[in-house]
Amino acid sequence: MTVASPQRQRKHKVGSSKPPNAHALLAWYDRYRRVLPWRAAAGETADPYRVWLSEIMLQQTTVKAVAPYFLRFTARWPNVEGLAAAPLDDVLRAWAGLGYYARARNLHACARAVVERHNGQFPSSQTELSALPGIGRYTAAAIAAIAFDANAVPVDGNVERVVARLYAVDKALPAAKRDIQKLAQGVASRERSGDFAQGLMDLGATICTPKKPACALCPWSDACAARVRGDPETFPIKTPKPEGRRRRGAAFVILRADGCMLVRSRPPKGLLGGMTEVPTTAWTHDFDEANALDEAPKLARARWRRIPGLVTHVFTHFPLDLVVYVTQVPLSTRASKSARWVALADLGGEALPNLMRKVVAHALDERRAR
């Protein structure tokens, strides 16, 4: 880890004789803690199942987006045994729209592992937690701290930002992650570890925000090197991510005369594994739209119509553009072995990822406008 150069240190008077105080953060948390569906009330013991479920859902997703999914999941599967016993397809359907669908498959696998290996009880050690499907270093630390009050500091994006500013960490992410982890552990409270971890998360989410942090309200304001420098928004420093090469393809929306749509399930592994989709071409860098209909489902009396515009979507590693073709076929049209007909009114219960929801909406909106 490095800090600002001596010249900048003199100019901005970096640093403070007052180190960050864990008790100050805990006092702030006691007064301003967020009320969240998965968070135990003050004085209550956290439920490891709810902690785990929320942490998996919150990966790469916002609290606002997660809250309704969490409430639906816990209403339907109030404990890990219930989730483990559920068919994977039901879990994928309940997850549809939340994104990053490998999390849903790992969620189901983890629930089964907890039941089979640990008699339905989540282990308390980070080592045992990390051995479960879909639980990495951060999630293991979060469960251990929040659910079992272990002396662990889970470092998510919010906590990275707080610690990077607190110490004015000049090394760029992701290379700085190890240094930030050590610094975070160094300020941890040995008492009320779960509350301290959640306090750090809340501090980053509500006070030490990416833009215009409310430094005057921060319990660690006097100890923050970035605030003393006068440029807290500079931190954390991030290495620009190269954008993946754009891919293109075509999607085929097939409507039957009785108001059903032809869909199929993607392979269980890989991108959007196990989710529901309309038929598509391969998604490639060199897609040639002139030949798109060569890959369309072979259906008698199908007359394909290209819908104006594109459906665009950004995956973690690449952006995607899809052209959409639509056709209406007679009631007698049969689905292939790998596909099935679903009533338009029932599409909400299918495991449609956001990309496919965009495709279907694009096709149906244009159809209604005609």
CSV table of N, CA, C and O in Angstrom, one decimal, residues 155-200:
chain,number,residue,atom,x,y,z
A,155,VAL,N,-15.6,-7.0,3.5
A,155,VAL,CA,-15.3,-5.8,2.7
A,155,VAL,C,-16.0,-5.9,1.4
A,155,VAL,O,-15.5,-6.5,0.4
A,156,ASP,N,-17.1,-5.2,1.3
A,156,ASP,CA,-17.8,-5.0,0.0
A,156,ASP,C,-17.4,-3.7,-0.6
A,156,ASP,O,-16.5,-3.0,-0.1
A,157,GLY,N,-18.1,-3.3,-1.6
A,157,GLY,CA,-17.8,-2.0,-2.3
A,157,GLY,C,-17.9,-0.8,-1.4
A,157,GLY,O,-17.1,0.1,-1.4
A,158,ASN,N,-18.9,-0.8,-0.5
A,158,ASN,CA,-19.1,0.3,0.4
A,158,ASN,C,-18.0,0.4,1.4
A,158,ASN,O,-17.5,1.5,1.7
A,159,VAL,N,-17.6,-0.8,1.9
A,159,VAL,CA,-16.5,-0.8,2.9
A,159,VAL,C,-15.2,-0.4,2.3
A,159,VAL,O,-14.3,0.3,2.9
A,160,GLU,N,-14.9,-0.9,1.1
A,160,GLU,CA,-13.7,-0.5,0.3
A,160,GLU,C,-13.6,1.0,0.2
A,160,GLU,O,-12.5,1.6,0.4
A,161,ARG,N,-14.7,1.6,-0.1
A,161,ARG,CA,-14.7,3.1,-0.3
A,161,ARG,C,-14.4,3.8,1.0
A,161,ARG,O,-13.6,4.7,1.1
A,162,VAL,N,-15.0,3.3,2.1
A,162,VAL,CA,-14.8,4.0,3.4
A,162,VAL,C,-13.3,3.8,3.8
A,162,VAL,O,-12.7,4.8,4.2
A,163,VAL,N,-12.8,2.6,3.7
A,163,VAL,CA,-11.4,2.4,4.2
A,163,VAL,C,-10.4,3.1,3.3
A,163,VAL,O,-9.4,3.6,3.7
A,164,ALA,N,-10.6,3.0,1.9
A,164,ALA,CA,-9.7,3.7,1.0
A,164,ALA,C,-9.6,5.2,1.3
A,164,ALA,O,-8.6,5.8,1.2
A,165,ARG,N,-10.8,5.8,1.7
A,165,ARG,CA,-10.7,7.2,2.0
A,165,ARG,C,-10.1,7.5,3.4
A,165,ARG,O,-9.4,8.4,3.6
A,166,LEU,N,-10.4,6.6,4.3
A,166,LEU,CA,-9.9,6.8,5.6
A,166,LEU,C,-8.4,6.8,5.7
A,166,LEU,O,-7.8,7.6,6.4
A,167,TYR,N,-7.8,6.0,4.8
A,167,TYR,CA,-6.3,6.0,4.8
A,167,TYR,C,-5.7,6.6,3.5
A,167,TYR,O,-4.5,6.5,3.3
A,168,ALA,N,-6.6,7.2,2.6
A,168,ALA,CA,-6.1,7.7,1.4
A,168,ALA,C,-5.2,6.7,0.6
A,168,ALA,O,-4.1,7.0,0.2
A,169,VAL,N,-5.7,5.6,0.4
A,169,VAL,CA,-5.0,4.5,-0.3
A,169,VAL,C,-4.8,4.9,-1.7
A,169,VAL,O,-5.7,5.0,-2.5
A,170,ASP,N,-3.5,5.0,-2.1
A,170,ASP,CA,-3.2,5.5,-3.5
A,170,ASP,C,-3.1,4.3,-4.5
A,170,ASP,O,-3.1,4.6,-5.7
A,171,LYS,N,-3.0,3.1,-4.0
A,171,LYS,CA,-3.0,2.0,-5.0
A,171,LYS,C,-4.4,1.8,-5.6
A,171,LYS,O,-5.4,1.9,-4.9
A,172,ALA,N,-4.4,1.5,-6.9
A,172,ALA,CA,-5.7,1.4,-7.5
A,172,ALA,C,-6.3,0.0,-7.3
A,172,ALA,O,-5.6,-1.0,-7.2
A,173,LEU,N,-7.7,-0.1,-7.3
A,173,LEU,CA,-8.4,-1.3,-7.3
A,173,LEU,C,-8.3,-1.9,-8.7
A,173,LEU,O,-8.2,-1.2,-9.7
A,174,PRO,N,-8.3,-3.2,-8.8
A,174,PRO,CA,-8.4,-4.2,-7.8
A,174,PRO,C,-7.1,-4.6,-7.0
A,174,PRO,O,-7.2,-5.4,-6.1
A,175,ALA,N,-6.0,-4.1,-7.4
A,175,ALA,CA,-4.7,-4.4,-6.8
A,175,ALA,C,-4.7,-4.0,-5.3
A,175,ALA,O,-4.0,-4.7,-4.5
A,176,ALA,N,-5.5,-3.0,-4.9
A,176,ALA,CA,-5.5,-2.5,-3.5
A,176,ALA,C,-6.4,-3.4,-2.6
A,176,ALA,O,-6.4,-3.1,-1.4
A,177,LYS,N,-7.1,-4.3,-3.1
A,177,LYS,CA,-8.0,-5.1,-2.3
A,177,LYS,C,-7.4,-5.7,-1.0
A,177,LYS,O,-7.9,-5.7,0.1
A,178,ARG,N,-6.2,-6.3,-1.2
A,178,ARG,CA,-5.6,-7.0,-0.1
A,178,ARG,C,-5.2,-6.0,1.0
A,178,ARG,O,-5.4,-6.2,2.2
A,179,ASP,N,-4.6,-4.9,0.6
A,179,ASP,CA,-4.3,-3.8,1.5
A,179,ASP,C,-5.5,-3.3,2.3
A,179,ASP,O,-5.4,-3.1,3.5
A,180,ILE,N,-6.6,-3.0,1.5
A,180,ILE,CA,-7.8,-2.5,2.2
A,180,ILE,C,-8.3,-3.5,3.2
A,180,ILE,O,-8.8,-3.2,4.2
A,181,GLN,N,-8.3,-4.8,2.8
A,181,GLN,CA,-8.8,-5.8,3.7
A,181,GLN,C,-8.0,-5.8,5.0
A,181,GLN,O,-8.6,-5.9,6.1
A,182,LYS,N,-6.7,-5.7,5.0
A,182,LYS,CA,-5.8,-5.6,6.2
A,182,LYS,C,-6.2,-4.4,7.0
A,182,LYS,O,-6.2,-4.4,8.2
A,183,LEU,N,-6.3,-3.2,6.3
A,183,LEU,CA,-6.6,-2.0,7.0
A,183,LEU,C,-8.0,-2.1,7.7
A,183,LEU,O,-8.2,-1.6,8.8
A,184,ALA,N,-9.0,-2.7,7.0
A,184,ALA,CA,-10.3,-2.8,7.6
A,184,ALA,C,-10.3,-3.7,8.9
A,184,ALA,O,-10.9,-3.4,9.9
A,185,GLN,N,-9.5,-4.8,8.8
A,185,GLN,CA,-9.4,-5.7,9.9
A,185,GLN,C,-8.7,-5.0,11.1
A,185,GLN,O,-9.0,-5.2,12.3
A,186,GLY,N,-7.8,-4.1,10.7
A,186,GLY,CA,-7.1,-3.3,11.8
A,186,GLY,C,-7.9,-2.4,12.6
A,186,GLY,O,-7.5,-2.1,13.7
A,187,VAL,N,-9.0,-1.9,12.0
A,187,VAL,CA,-9.9,-1.0,12.8
A,187,VAL,C,-11.1,-1.7,13.4
A,187,VAL,O,-11.9,-1.0,14.1
A,188,ALA,N,-11.2,-3.0,13.2
A,188,ALA,CA,-12.3,-3.7,13.7
A,188,ALA,C,-12.5,-3.7,15.2
A,188,ALA,O,-11.5,-3.6,15.9
A,189,SER,N,-13.8,-3.8,15.6
A,189,SER,CA,-14.1,-3.9,17.0
A,189,SER,C,-14.1,-5.3,17.4
A,189,SER,O,-14.6,-6.2,16.7
A,190,ARG,N,-13.5,-5.7,18.5
A,190,ARG,CA,-13.5,-7.0,19.1
A,190,ARG,C,-14.8,-7.3,19.8
A,190,ARG,O,-15.1,-8.4,20.2
A,191,GLU,N,-15.6,-6.3,20.0
A,191,GLU,CA,-16.9,-6.4,20.6
A,191,GLU,C,-17.9,-6.0,19.6
A,191,GLU,O,-17.7,-5.1,18.8
A,192,ARG,N,-19.0,-6.7,19.6
A,192,ARG,CA,-20.1,-6.4,18.7
A,192,ARG,C,-19.6,-6.4,17.2
A,192,ARG,O,-19.9,-5.5,16.5
A,193,SER,N,-19.0,-7.5,16.8
A,193,SER,CA,-18.4,-7.6,15.5
A,193,SER,C,-19.5,-7.5,14.4
A,193,SER,O,-19.2,-6.9,13.4
A,194,GLY,N,-20.6,-8.1,14.6
A,194,GLY,CA,-21.7,-8.0,13.7
A,194,GLY,C,-22.2,-6.6,13.5
A,194,GLY,O,-22.4,-6.2,12.3
A,195,ASP,N,-22.4,-5.9,14.5
A,195,ASP,CA,-22.9,-4.5,14.4
A,195,ASP,C,-21.8,-3.6,13.8
A,195,ASP,O,-22.1,-2.7,13.0
A,196,PHE,N,-20.5,-3.9,14.1
A,196,PHE,CA,-19.5,-3.1,13.5
A,196,PHE,C,-19.4,-3.3,12.0
A,196,PHE,O,-19.3,-2.3,11.2
A,197,ALA,N,-19.6,-4.5,11.5
A,197,ALA,CA,-19.6,-4.8,10.1
A,197,ALA,C,-20.7,-4.1,9.4
A,197,ALA,O,-20.6,-3.5,8.4
A,198,GLN,N,-21.9,-4.2,10.0
A,198,GLN,CA,-23.1,-3.6,9.4
A,198,GLN,C,-23.0,-2.0,9.5
A,198,GLN,O,-23.5,-1.3,8.6
A,199,GLY,N,-22.3,-1.5,10.6
A,199,GLY,CA,-22.1,-0.1,10.7
A,199,GLY,C,-21.2,0.4,9.5
A,199,GLY,O,-21.5,1.5,8.9
A,200,LEU,N,-20.2,-0.4,9.2
A,200,LEU,CA,-19.3,0.0,8.1
A,200,LEU,C,-20.1,0.0,6.8
A,200,LEU,O,-19.9,1.0,6.0
